[in-house]
Tab-separated table of C-alpha atoms in Angstrom:
chain	number	residue	atom	x	y	z
A	1	MET	CA	115.885	152.313	90.863
A	2	SER	CA	112.425	153.377	89.706
A	3	THR	CA	112.009	150.095	87.821
A	4	PHE	CA	112.803	148.141	90.987
A	5	LEU	CA	110.285	150.065	93.021
A	6	THR	CA	107.657	149.563	90.348
A	7	SER	CA	108.266	145.804	90.397
A	8	ILE	CA	107.899	145.712	94.176
A	9	GLY	CA	104.619	147.640	93.967
A	10	GLU	CA	103.214	145.319	91.325
A	11	PHE	CA	104.169	142.309	93.460
A	12	PHE	CA	102.349	143.595	96.509
A	13	SER	CA	99.298	144.561	94.440
A	14	LEU	CA	99.156	141.064	92.917
A	15	TRP	CA	99.535	139.450	96.367
A	16	ARG	CA	96.731	141.592	97.828
A	17	PHE	CA	94.403	140.733	94.932
A	18	THR	CA	95.149	137.017	95.281
A	19	ARG	CA	94.446	137.096	98.989
A	20	ILE	CA	91.134	138.905	98.497
A	21	ALA	CA	90.094	136.509	95.757
A	22	PHE	CA	90.959	133.504	97.924
A	23	LEU	CA	88.988	134.957	100.810
A	24	ILE	CA	85.915	135.493	98.596
A	25	VAL	CA	86.116	131.930	97.256
A	26	ALA	CA	86.425	130.530	100.796
A	27	ILE	CA	83.338	132.472	101.910
A	28	LEU	CA	81.293	131.232	98.942
A	29	VAL	CA	82.356	127.637	99.549
A	30	SER	CA	81.441	127.914	103.245
A	31	ILE	CA	78.033	129.303	102.384
A	32	GLY	CA	77.433	126.493	99.931
A	33	VAL	CA	78.467	123.823	102.426
A	34	TRP	CA	76.254	125.361	105.115
A	35	LYS	CA	73.323	125.515	102.704
A	36	ILE	CA	73.763	121.873	101.716
A	37	PHE	CA	74.492	120.221	105.041
A	38	PHE	CA	73.379	122.492	107.872
A	39	SER	CA	70.670	124.761	106.598
A	40	ARG	CA	67.032	123.673	106.502
A	41	SER	CA	64.960	124.606	103.506
A	42	ASN	CA	62.942	127.812	103.501
A	43	GLU	CA	59.820	125.679	103.357
A	44	ALA	CA	60.478	124.364	106.884
A	45	ALA	CA	60.158	127.858	108.342
A	46	ASN	CA	56.499	127.993	107.273
A	47	TYR	CA	55.424	125.082	109.480
A	48	ILE	CA	55.073	124.347	113.189
A	49	THR	CA	56.478	120.948	114.089
A	50	ALA	CA	56.247	118.560	117.019
A	51	THR	CA	58.317	115.580	118.086
A	52	VAL	CA	56.835	112.108	118.412
A	53	GLU	CA	57.135	111.262	122.097
A	54	ARG	CA	56.079	108.514	124.460
A	55	SER	CA	53.464	109.407	127.048
A	56	ASP	CA	50.098	108.479	128.556
A	57	ILE	CA	46.877	109.478	126.809
A	58	GLN	CA	43.269	109.574	127.958
A	59	ASN	CA	40.045	110.332	126.160
A	60	LEU	CA	37.951	112.066	128.799
A	61	VAL	CA	34.376	113.271	129.177
A	62	THR	CA	34.341	116.200	131.596
A	63	ALA	CA	31.464	117.460	133.708
A	64	THR	CA	30.776	119.245	136.972
A	65	GLY	CA	29.136	117.715	140.017
A	66	ILE	CA	28.194	118.142	143.666
A	67	LEU	CA	29.048	115.909	146.614
A	68	GLN	CA	26.188	114.484	148.684
A	69	PRO	CA	26.109	111.855	151.448
A	70	ARG	CA	24.977	108.524	150.122
A	71	ASP	CA	22.942	107.749	153.271
A	72	TYR	CA	21.178	110.552	155.112
A	73	VAL	CA	17.838	111.226	156.809
A	74	ASP	CA	15.894	114.373	157.628
A	75	VAL	CA	14.763	114.078	161.257
A	76	GLY	CA	11.332	115.640	161.764
A	77	ALA	CA	8.631	115.951	164.432
A	78	GLN	CA	5.389	113.959	164.315
A	79	VAL	CA	3.676	116.070	166.982
A	80	SER	CA	3.199	119.792	167.445
A	81	GLY	CA	4.609	121.739	170.315
A	82	GLN	CA	7.479	123.826	171.556
A	83	VAL	CA	11.018	122.514	171.334
A	84	LYS	CA	11.894	122.217	175.004
A	85	LYS	CA	15.410	120.808	174.699
A	86	LEU	CA	17.873	120.457	171.811
A	87	LEU	CA	20.608	118.063	172.892
A	88	VAL	CA	22.945	118.045	169.823
A	89	VAL	CA	24.914	120.536	167.741
A	90	VAL	CA	25.992	120.606	164.104
A	91	GLY	CA	28.944	118.286	163.464
A	92	GLN	CA	28.251	116.031	166.432
A	93	GLN	CA	28.532	112.281	165.972
A	94	VAL	CA	25.429	110.366	167.080
A	95	LYS	CA	24.406	106.732	167.215
A	96	ALA	CA	21.062	105.175	166.379
A	97	GLY	CA	18.728	105.546	169.400
A	98	ASP	CA	20.421	108.605	170.947
A	99	LEU	CA	18.083	111.291	172.269
A	100	LEU	CA	18.249	114.365	170.019
A	101	ALA	CA	15.511	116.740	171.204
A	102	GLU	CA	12.447	116.998	173.454
A	103	ILE	CA	9.120	118.681	172.696
A	104	ASP	CA	6.865	120.030	175.445
A	105	ALA	CA	4.622	117.025	176.250
A	106	THR	CA	2.252	118.583	178.833
A	107	VAL	CA	-0.818	118.284	176.613
A	108	TYR	CA	-0.011	114.736	175.496
A	109	LEU	CA	0.641	113.620	179.067
A	110	ALA	CA	-2.735	114.987	180.154
A	111	LYS	CA	-4.483	113.131	177.348
A	112	VAL	CA	-2.787	109.918	178.348
A	113	ASP	CA	-3.844	110.346	181.995
A	114	GLY	CA	-7.464	111.075	180.992
A	115	ILE	CA	-7.720	108.024	178.750
A	116	ARG	CA	-6.186	105.819	181.444
A	117	ALA	CA	-8.844	106.992	183.933
A	118	GLN	CA	-11.577	106.361	181.378
A	119	LEU	CA	-10.208	102.879	180.818
A	120	GLN	CA	-10.278	102.122	184.539
A	121	ASN	CA	-13.915	103.285	184.692
A	122	GLN	CA	-14.894	100.993	181.830
A	123	LYS	CA	-13.132	98.060	183.433
A	124	ALA	CA	-15.083	98.691	186.627
A	125	GLN	CA	-18.323	98.742	184.620
A	126	LEU	CA	-17.221	95.489	183.047
A	127	GLY	CA	-17.229	93.848	186.502
A	128	ASP	CA	-20.771	95.075	187.135
A	129	LYS	CA	-21.939	93.728	183.779
A	130	ASP	CA	-20.358	90.359	184.545
A	131	ALA	CA	-22.346	90.166	187.827
A	132	GLN	CA	-25.600	91.134	186.088
A	133	LEU	CA	-24.975	88.468	183.468
A	134	VAL	CA	-24.524	85.812	186.144
A	135	LEU	CA	-27.762	86.917	187.846
A	136	ALA	CA	-29.675	86.854	184.551
A	137	LYS	CA	-28.415	83.368	183.878
A	138	ILE	CA	-29.604	82.145	187.299
A	139	ARG	CA	-33.068	83.622	186.698
A	140	VAL	CA	-33.384	81.848	183.373
A	141	GLU	CA	-32.465	78.503	184.912
A	142	ARG	CA	-35.023	79.022	187.756
A	143	GLN	CA	-37.815	79.917	185.341
A	144	GLN	CA	-37.011	76.890	183.189
A	145	ASN	CA	-37.299	74.537	186.203
A	146	LEU	CA	-40.566	76.126	187.345
A	147	PHE	CA	-42.019	75.949	183.879
A	148	LYS	CA	-41.344	72.201	183.765
A	149	ASP	CA	-43.412	71.785	186.945
A	150	ASP	CA	-46.116	74.147	185.649
A	151	ALA	CA	-45.302	76.471	188.540
A	152	THR	CA	-44.802	79.601	186.377
A	153	THR	CA	-46.118	81.065	183.202
A	154	LYS	CA	-44.465	81.011	179.844
A	155	GLU	CA	-44.364	84.781	179.779
A	156	SER	CA	-42.165	84.907	182.876
A	157	LEU	CA	-39.749	82.437	181.264
A	158	GLN	CA	-39.492	84.531	178.118
A	159	THR	CA	-38.889	87.665	180.164
A	160	ALA	CA	-36.002	86.003	182.011
A	161	GLU	CA	-34.422	84.774	178.770
A	162	ALA	CA	-34.661	88.264	177.206
A	163	SER	CA	-32.980	89.774	180.252
A	164	TYR	CA	-30.160	87.278	179.957
A	165	GLN	CA	-29.596	88.086	176.219
A	166	SER	CA	-29.588	91.803	177.002
A	167	ALA	CA	-26.948	91.309	179.692
A	168	VAL	CA	-24.743	89.382	177.231
A	169	SER	CA	-25.041	92.140	174.620
A	170	GLN	CA	-24.257	94.888	177.133
A	171	LEU	CA	-21.187	92.965	178.256
A	172	LYS	CA	-19.917	92.648	174.668
A	173	ALA	CA	-20.540	96.353	173.996
A	174	LEU	CA	-18.588	97.324	177.084
A	175	GLN	CA	-15.709	95.039	176.080
A	176	ALA	CA	-15.600	96.737	172.667
A	177	GLN	CA	-15.536	100.143	174.342
A	178	ILE	CA	-12.623	98.999	176.479
A	179	GLU	CA	-10.733	97.846	173.377
A	180	GLN	CA	-11.386	101.205	171.725
A	181	THR	CA	-10.171	103.067	174.781
A	182	GLU	CA	-7.036	100.925	174.942
A	183	SER	CA	-6.347	101.730	171.283
A	184	SER	CA	-6.739	105.449	171.968
A	185	LEU	CA	-4.449	105.093	174.944
A	186	ARG	CA	-1.768	103.477	172.786
A	187	ALA	CA	-2.058	106.325	170.253
A	188	GLU	CA	-1.744	108.988	172.938
A	189	GLU	CA	1.168	107.146	174.528
A	190	ALA	CA	2.842	107.066	171.100
A	191	ASN	CA	2.298	110.818	170.713
A	192	LEU	CA	3.759	111.274	174.150
A	193	GLU	CA	6.766	109.198	173.079
A	194	TYR	CA	7.065	111.197	169.843
A	195	ALA	CA	7.706	114.242	171.985
A	196	ARG	CA	11.139	112.693	172.590
A	197	ILE	CA	13.038	112.557	169.262
A	198	TYR	CA	15.680	109.846	168.833
A	199	ALA	CA	18.325	109.343	166.140
A	200	PRO	CA	17.050	106.932	163.445
A	201	MET	CA	20.596	106.135	162.223
A	202	SER	CA	24.224	106.563	163.150
A	203	GLY	CA	26.041	109.449	161.550
A	204	THR	CA	26.901	113.124	161.773
A	205	VAL	CA	24.506	115.993	162.426
A	206	VAL	CA	25.099	118.069	159.279
A	207	SER	CA	22.374	120.696	159.778
A	208	ILE	CA	19.823	121.914	162.331
A	209	THR	CA	16.832	123.883	161.061
A	210	SER	CA	14.934	124.307	164.342
A	211	ARG	CA	16.027	126.038	167.517
A	212	GLN	CA	15.302	125.488	171.176
A	213	GLY	CA	12.095	127.291	172.136
A	214	GLN	CA	10.669	127.204	168.605
A	215	THR	CA	7.063	126.050	168.222
A	216	LEU	CA	6.516	123.279	165.677
A	217	ASN	CA	3.244	122.699	163.821
A	218	ALA	CA	2.893	119.143	162.556
A	219	ASN	CA	-0.789	119.331	161.600
A	220	GLN	CA	-0.207	120.074	157.896
A	221	GLN	CA	3.318	118.721	157.296
A	222	ALA	CA	6.093	117.223	159.359
A	223	PRO	CA	8.570	119.962	160.275
A	224	THR	CA	12.265	119.130	159.822
A	225	ILE	CA	14.426	119.644	162.864
A	226	MET	CA	17.830	118.422	161.651
A	227	ARG	CA	19.621	116.202	159.141
A	228	ILE	CA	21.815	113.250	160.031
A	229	ALA	CA	24.153	111.849	157.364
A	230	ASP	CA	26.709	109.071	157.102
A	231	LEU	CA	29.802	110.816	155.735
A	232	THR	CA	31.915	107.672	155.358
A	233	THR	CA	30.575	107.196	151.806
A	234	MET	CA	29.812	110.137	149.535
A	235	THR	CA	27.886	110.271	146.269
A	236	VAL	CA	28.964	112.520	143.408
A	237	GLN	CA	25.959	113.800	141.480
A	238	THR	CA	27.266	114.842	138.079
A	239	GLN	CA	25.311	116.658	135.388
A	240	VAL	CA	26.385	115.556	131.907
A	241	SER	CA	25.226	117.287	128.741
A	242	GLU	CA	23.164	115.444	126.169
A	243	ALA	CA	26.088	115.644	123.728
A	244	ASP	CA	28.320	113.563	126.035
A	245	ILE	CA	25.846	111.268	127.804
A	246	GLY	CA	26.054	108.739	124.948
A	247	LYS	CA	29.755	108.257	125.669
A	248	LEU	CA	29.161	107.062	129.231
A	249	LEU	CA	28.686	103.469	130.320
A	250	VAL	CA	27.880	102.099	133.759
A	251	GLY	CA	31.059	100.666	135.271
A	252	MET	CA	33.515	102.891	133.389
A	253	PRO	CA	36.365	104.406	135.463
A	254	VAL	CA	36.011	107.971	136.649
A	255	TYR	CA	37.947	110.374	138.829
A	256	PHE	CA	37.278	113.858	140.158
A	257	THR	CA	38.951	116.757	141.891
A	258	THR	CA	37.598	119.315	144.311
A	259	LEU	CA	38.030	123.052	144.317
A	260	GLY	CA	40.334	122.988	147.322
A	261	GLY	CA	42.193	119.767	146.463
A	262	GLN	CA	42.970	119.913	142.758
A	263	ASP	CA	46.300	118.135	143.298
A	264	TYR	CA	44.547	114.988	144.540
A	265	ARG	CA	42.272	112.693	142.536
A	266	TRP	CA	39.520	110.476	143.886
A	267	TYR	CA	38.901	107.404	141.701
A	268	SER	CA	35.724	105.372	141.409
A	269	LYS	CA	33.391	103.733	138.849
A	270	LEU	CA	30.153	105.034	137.371
A	271	ASP	CA	27.232	103.458	139.248
A	272	ARG	CA	24.087	104.652	137.466
A	273	ILE	CA	22.717	107.124	134.940
A	274	GLU	CA	19.292	108.597	135.572
A	275	PRO	CA	17.144	108.567	132.413
A	276	THR	CA	15.069	111.612	133.366
A	277	PRO	CA	16.836	114.817	132.254
A	278	VAL	CA	17.124	118.110	134.090
A	279	VAL	CA	16.384	121.070	131.798
A	280	THR	CA	18.015	124.341	132.887
A	281	ASN	CA	17.763	127.381	130.595
A	282	ASN	CA	16.908	125.100	127.637
A	283	VAL	CA	20.033	123.005	128.369
A	284	VAL	CA	19.346	119.279	128.733
A	285	LEU	CA	21.467	117.617	131.413
A	286	TYR	CA	21.473	114.041	132.729
A	287	ASN	CA	22.478	112.979	136.228
A	288	ALA	CA	25.333	110.470	136.442
A	289	LEU	CA	26.066	109.245	139.964
A	290	PHE	CA	28.852	107.265	141.591
A	291	ASP	CA	30.016	106.641	145.163
A	292	VAL	CA	33.431	107.233	146.687
A	293	PRO	CA	34.776	106.192	150.134
A	294	ASN	CA	35.352	109.036	152.581
A	295	ASP	CA	36.940	107.413	155.608
A	296	SER	CA	39.143	110.443	156.231
A	297	LYS	CA	36.078	112.763	156.238
A	298	VAL	CA	37.877	115.157	153.876
A	299	LEU	CA	34.929	115.358	151.474
A	300	MET	CA	32.053	117.494	152.687
A	301	PRO	CA	28.441	117.840	151.458
A	302	GLN	CA	27.750	120.380	148.708
A	303	MET	CA	31.395	120.481	147.575
A	304	SER	CA	31.848	121.318	143.889
A	305	THR	CA	33.735	118.740	141.832
A	306	GLN	CA	35.299	118.549	138.404
A	307	VAL	CA	34.572	115.046	137.116
A	308	PHE	CA	36.492	113.195	134.395
A	309	PHE	CA	34.970	110.044	132.881
A	310	ILE	CA	37.685	107.916	131.239
A	311	ALA	CA	36.192	106.758	127.939
A	312	SER	CA	39.508	105.207	126.828
A	313	GLN	CA	43.144	105.386	127.872
A	314	ALA	CA	46.599	104.051	127.036
A	315	LYS	CA	49.865	104.218	128.976
A	316	ASP	CA	53.420	104.549	127.725
A	317	THR	CA	52.474	104.912	124.074
A	318	LEU	CA	53.541	107.116	121.166
A	319	VAL	CA	51.546	110.339	120.897
A	320	ILE	CA	51.495	113.267	118.494
A	321	PRO	CA	49.434	116.470	118.413
A	322	ALA	CA	45.889	115.944	117.189
A	323	SER	CA	46.313	118.787	114.699
A	324	ALA	CA	49.031	116.810	112.895
A	325	VAL	CA	46.695	113.972	111.885
A	326	ASN	CA	45.031	114.079	108.475
A	327	PHE	CA	42.249	111.846	107.206
A	328	LYS	CA	41.930	111.116	103.507
A	329	PRO	CA	38.773	109.183	102.599
A	330	ARG	CA	39.053	106.861	99.613
A	331	LYS	CA	37.391	107.790	96.389
A	332	PRO	CA	34.593	105.618	94.977
A	333	GLY	CA	36.102	102.631	93.233
A	334	GLU	CA	39.400	102.807	95.111
A	335	THR	CA	40.457	99.516	96.693
A	336	ALA	CA	41.663	99.236	100.243
A	337	ASP	CA	45.352	99.169	101.095
A	338	LYS	CA	46.048	96.096	103.145
A	339	LYS	CA	49.087	97.489	104.903
A	340	TRP	CA	47.365	100.741	105.731
A	341	GLY	CA	43.608	100.427	105.842
A	342	ASP	CA	43.007	96.893	107.113
A	343	LYS	CA	42.417	97.248	110.848
A	344	SER	CA	42.106	93.534	111.452
A	345	ASN	CA	45.357	92.980	109.595
A	346	TRP	CA	46.974	95.530	111.910
A	347	GLN	CA	46.144	93.293	114.862
A	348	ASP	CA	47.939	90.390	113.167
A	349	ARG	CA	50.982	92.521	112.516
A	350	LYS	CA	50.952	93.673	116.109
A	351	GLN	CA	50.971	90.076	117.383
A	352	LYS	CA	53.827	89.207	115.064
A	353	ALA	CA	55.766	92.205	116.304
A	354	GLU	CA	55.274	91.127	119.915
A	355	HIS	CA	56.659	87.668	119.168
A	356	GLY	CA	59.695	89.126	117.428
A	357	ALA	CA	58.699	88.108	113.930
A	358	THR	CA	59.332	91.574	112.543
A	359	SER	CA	61.069	94.599	114.011
A	360	GLU	CA	59.841	98.159	113.967
A	361	ALA	CA	62.489	99.233	111.491
A	362	GLU	CA	61.520	96.481	109.058
A	363	LYS	CA	57.890	97.594	109.250
A	364	ASN	CA	58.800	101.166	108.386
A	365	LYS	CA	60.906	100.015	105.431
A	366	THR	CA	58.058	97.865	104.206
A	367	GLU	CA	55.617	100.756	104.467
A	368	ILE	CA	57.950	103.112	102.587
A	369	ALA	CA	58.431	100.519	99.868
A	370	SER	CA	54.683	99.935	99.630
A	371	GLU	CA	54.165	103.647	98.978
A	372	SER	CA	56.450	103.571	95.941
A	373	LYS	CA	55.356	100.169	94.591
A	374	PRO	CA	51.803	98.961	94.076
A	375	ASP	CA	50.616	96.024	96.173
A	376	LYS	CA	49.893	93.191	93.784
A	377	GLY	CA	49.042	90.621	96.402
A	378	ASP	CA	46.370	92.555	98.241
A	379	LYS	CA	43.504	90.486	96.932
A	380	LYS	CA	45.179	87.251	97.957
A	381	ASP	CA	45.904	88.485	101.458
A	382	LEU	CA	42.371	89.670	102.128
A	383	PRO	CA	40.510	87.652	104.806
A	384	LYS	CA	37.925	85.167	103.612
A	385	GLN	CA	34.467	86.605	103.187
A	386	SER	CA	31.069	85.070	103.367
A	387	ALA	CA	28.783	84.992	100.377
A	388	SER	CA	26.675	87.850	101.740
A	389	GLN	CA	29.771	89.998	102.384
A	390	ASN	CA	31.114	89.344	98.889
A	391	ALA	CA	27.799	90.406	97.439
A	392	LYS	CA	27.961	93.693	99.335
A	393	GLY	CA	31.650	94.228	98.679
A	394	GLU	CA	32.535	94.751	102.355
A	395	ARG	CA	35.018	93.243	104.754
A	396	LYS	CA	35.683	93.804	108.420
A	397	GLY	CA	37.253	97.182	109.215
A	398	VAL	CA	37.233	98.481	105.599
A	399	ASP	CA	34.340	99.538	103.378
A	400	VAL	CA	35.011	98.540	99.770
A	401	VAL	CA	33.085	100.118	96.898
A	402	GLU	CA	32.573	97.881	93.906
A	403	ASN	CA	33.778	99.046	90.505
A	404	SER	CA	31.252	99.515	87.788
A	405	ASP	CA	33.053	96.858	85.724
A	406	GLU	CA	32.333	94.107	88.261
A	407	LYS	CA	28.549	94.450	87.949
A	408	SER	CA	26.558	95.222	84.889
A	409	ASP	CA	23.502	96.674	86.607
A	410	ASP	CA	23.145	100.411	87.040
A	411	LYS	CA	22.647	100.238	90.803
A	412	SER	CA	26.297	99.433	91.441
A	413	LYS	CA	27.369	102.537	89.530
A	414	HIS	CA	25.409	104.805	91.855
A	415	LYS	CA	26.175	103.009	95.125
A	416	HIS	CA	26.532	105.395	98.047
A	417	TRP	CA	28.882	105.099	100.967
A	418	PRO	CA	27.014	103.594	103.949
A	419	ARG	CA	26.381	105.899	106.858
A	420	LYS	CA	28.163	105.209	110.100
A	421	SER	CA	26.030	104.155	113.029
A	422	PRO	CA	26.211	106.260	116.196
A	423	PRO	CA	29.056	105.287	118.529
A	424	MET	CA	28.089	102.908	121.292
A	425	PRO	CA	29.505	103.507	124.776
A	426	GLY	CA	31.970	101.012	126.162
A	427	ILE	CA	33.143	99.701	122.792
A	428	GLU	CA	36.911	99.438	122.464
A	429	VAL	CA	38.548	102.090	120.313
A	430	LYS	CA	39.313	100.611	116.902
A	431	PRO	CA	42.484	101.512	115.011
A	432	GLN	CA	41.955	103.658	111.943
A	433	PRO	CA	44.234	104.841	109.140
A	434	ALA	CA	45.473	108.383	108.783
A	435	THR	CA	48.344	110.383	107.318
A	436	VAL	CA	50.872	112.829	108.720
A	437	GLN	CA	53.467	115.154	107.259
A	438	ILE	CA	57.019	114.226	108.284
A	439	MET	CA	59.764	116.867	108.445
A	440	THR	CA	63.107	115.368	107.418
A	441	ASP	CA	66.519	116.472	108.658
A	442	LYS	CA	66.951	118.569	105.522
A	443	GLY	CA	63.654	120.358	106.072
A	444	LYS	CA	61.715	118.474	103.417
A	445	LEU	CA	58.111	117.299	103.865
A	446	GLU	CA	57.162	113.665	103.382
A	447	GLU	CA	53.709	112.126	103.729
A	448	ARG	CA	53.551	109.072	105.976
A	449	LYS	CA	50.656	106.640	106.427
A	450	ILE	CA	50.025	105.690	110.055
A	451	ILE	CA	47.543	103.805	112.241
A	452	ILE	CA	46.040	105.781	115.119
A	453	GLY	CA	44.093	104.695	118.176
A	454	ILE	CA	42.868	106.817	121.059
A	455	SER	CA	42.412	110.473	120.235
A	456	ASN	CA	41.336	113.476	122.256
A	457	ARG	CA	41.250	117.155	121.467
A	458	VAL	CA	44.954	117.602	122.169
A	459	GLN	CA	46.842	114.391	121.382
A	460	THR	CA	46.445	111.251	119.297
A	461	GLN	CA	47.864	107.798	119.924
A	462	VAL	CA	50.071	106.352	117.175
A	463	LEU	CA	49.926	102.575	116.879
A	464	GLU	CA	52.011	102.126	113.747
A	465	GLY	CA	53.944	104.167	111.213
A	466	LEU	CA	56.063	106.473	113.392
A	467	GLN	CA	59.023	106.146	115.708
A	468	GLU	CA	59.879	108.062	118.820
A	469	GLY	CA	61.868	111.190	118.035
A	470	GLU	CA	60.547	111.790	114.521
A	471	VAL	CA	59.256	115.259	113.687
A	472	VAL	CA	55.714	115.812	112.364
A	473	VAL	CA	54.049	118.970	111.068
A	474	SER	CA	51.200	120.156	113.270
A	475	ALA	CA	50.290	123.574	111.794
A	476	MET	CA	51.282	126.276	109.311
A	477	ARG	CA	52.701	129.649	110.253
A	478	GLN	CA	51.372	132.957	109.061
A	479	PRO	CA	53.512	134.527	106.352
A	480	GLU	CA	55.408	137.648	107.400
A	481	ARG	CA	53.661	140.947	106.820
A	482	PRO	CA	55.644	144.186	106.935
A	483	ASN	CA	53.014	146.138	108.883
A	484	SER	CA	52.272	143.368	111.400
A	485	PRO	CA	53.772	143.766	114.904
A	486	GLN	CA	53.954	139.981	115.227
A	487	ALA	CA	55.059	138.600	111.915
A	488	SER	CA	55.366	135.083	113.241
A	489	ALA	CA	51.876	134.905	114.754
A	490	MET	CA	49.730	131.908	113.777
A	491	THR	CA	46.364	132.386	112.108
A	492	PRO	CA	43.888	129.834	110.766
A	493	GLY	CA	43.833	129.339	107.060
A	494	GLY	CA	47.491	130.165	106.476
A	495	GLY	CA	47.588	133.852	107.317
A	496	ALA	CA	43.981	134.903	107.861
A	497	PRO	CA	43.581	137.238	110.848
A	498	GLY	CA	42.181	135.899	114.071
A	499	GLY	CA	45.068	134.042	115.730
A	500	GLY	CA	45.552	130.316	116.272
A	501	ALA	CA	47.149	127.602	114.179
A	502	ARG	CA	45.771	126.122	110.981
A	503	GLN	CA	45.274	122.408	111.226
A	504	MET	CA	46.943	120.396	108.476
A	505	ARG	CA	44.362	118.587	106.397
């Protein structure tokens, strides 16, 4: 009986051990399968990634501005006096020729009446001088007839002629005085008319600086009574810093938002750039102005605006974070890669792709193969160069440095890279080569050569080399520190304090 019980106990012990061993093996196998197929590598946890997506991108130059009416006039007074009547209010619509205000014209009316009386007196004197001239002429004719008959002396004839000449001169002097008086009368009548102020243009009364009953003094300068502006067209006066003014070009698209209407954009084109700067606190600013229609009268004078000049833009294109793009300049003596560095060749490939000559997948395969195999036919596929370009070792879009073996002189060995000229505004953005780090499904990093286009501080346009949905590395995470409250915080330089993400370069 004891032997039987011992056998049963051994059986159950063996069965329990087998079950535990099987369970341990199953757990190890599951862990291995999960590590191989489902788990990403530990290296992937050290990077911040982003997905290649399709979106719109704009390279903008931002500035602040102020709204002003394009057409306005400051209505002033040409004569001094008290404002007797003010017939308009701020915000009132007026038309050209409407009466705006009246100045007390008592003094000017009295001057006009006095000059008119003086003019009538001179005209009466003119009639008397005309009669004296006629009498002097008759006396001269009588003396001339008597002198022919020797009935008078020569002295009497000369006296009559002198009297006649004096009468003519007095008549001319009086006529000149009348003309002078008439001119003075016109001036005083104009001053009397200036006491009534009319609208010089059609528009809106935007401000009134004088009040009814106020005395105006126009002897030293013309006092301003009000301002009339045409609010149907507004001008945005933007102040652009000297660092960004070189990126602007007359005619480029621009839009702006206001403080109270940030959800709405007003679009226009840059009209002019004033060459004279405005220096404020040692900051050099240039005025860039453009007009915008304001038929709805929503825009008001002196409104603050946030202006965005569109230097370049692209719609429905592939974009990635700007921090994911790396630039690797070629070393001296390194030849250009036709499939990567030739910008003009990229245009040819783009045209072929549009006509269906090659698909996007075939391009990617070709690029991957070109990374593993050297391009032997690069020199044959290069565009034809002129004799001067061959002598310099340059071709369009790529700067080629000559090897020391191609020339025997010492100058070629110490040839420097040419400096880039400053960017000119309005020139189309040229494609340029770059590299990115690709995160595979297994968490591995792969370097990929791409062609980029428009780039701003946030995003970069991808013209070739990536597909929508691929994952790129944009930054590196900070390694975990035991005493840090935020172990996963991002710091520049791969863990240095200060916050932020380190750009991959």
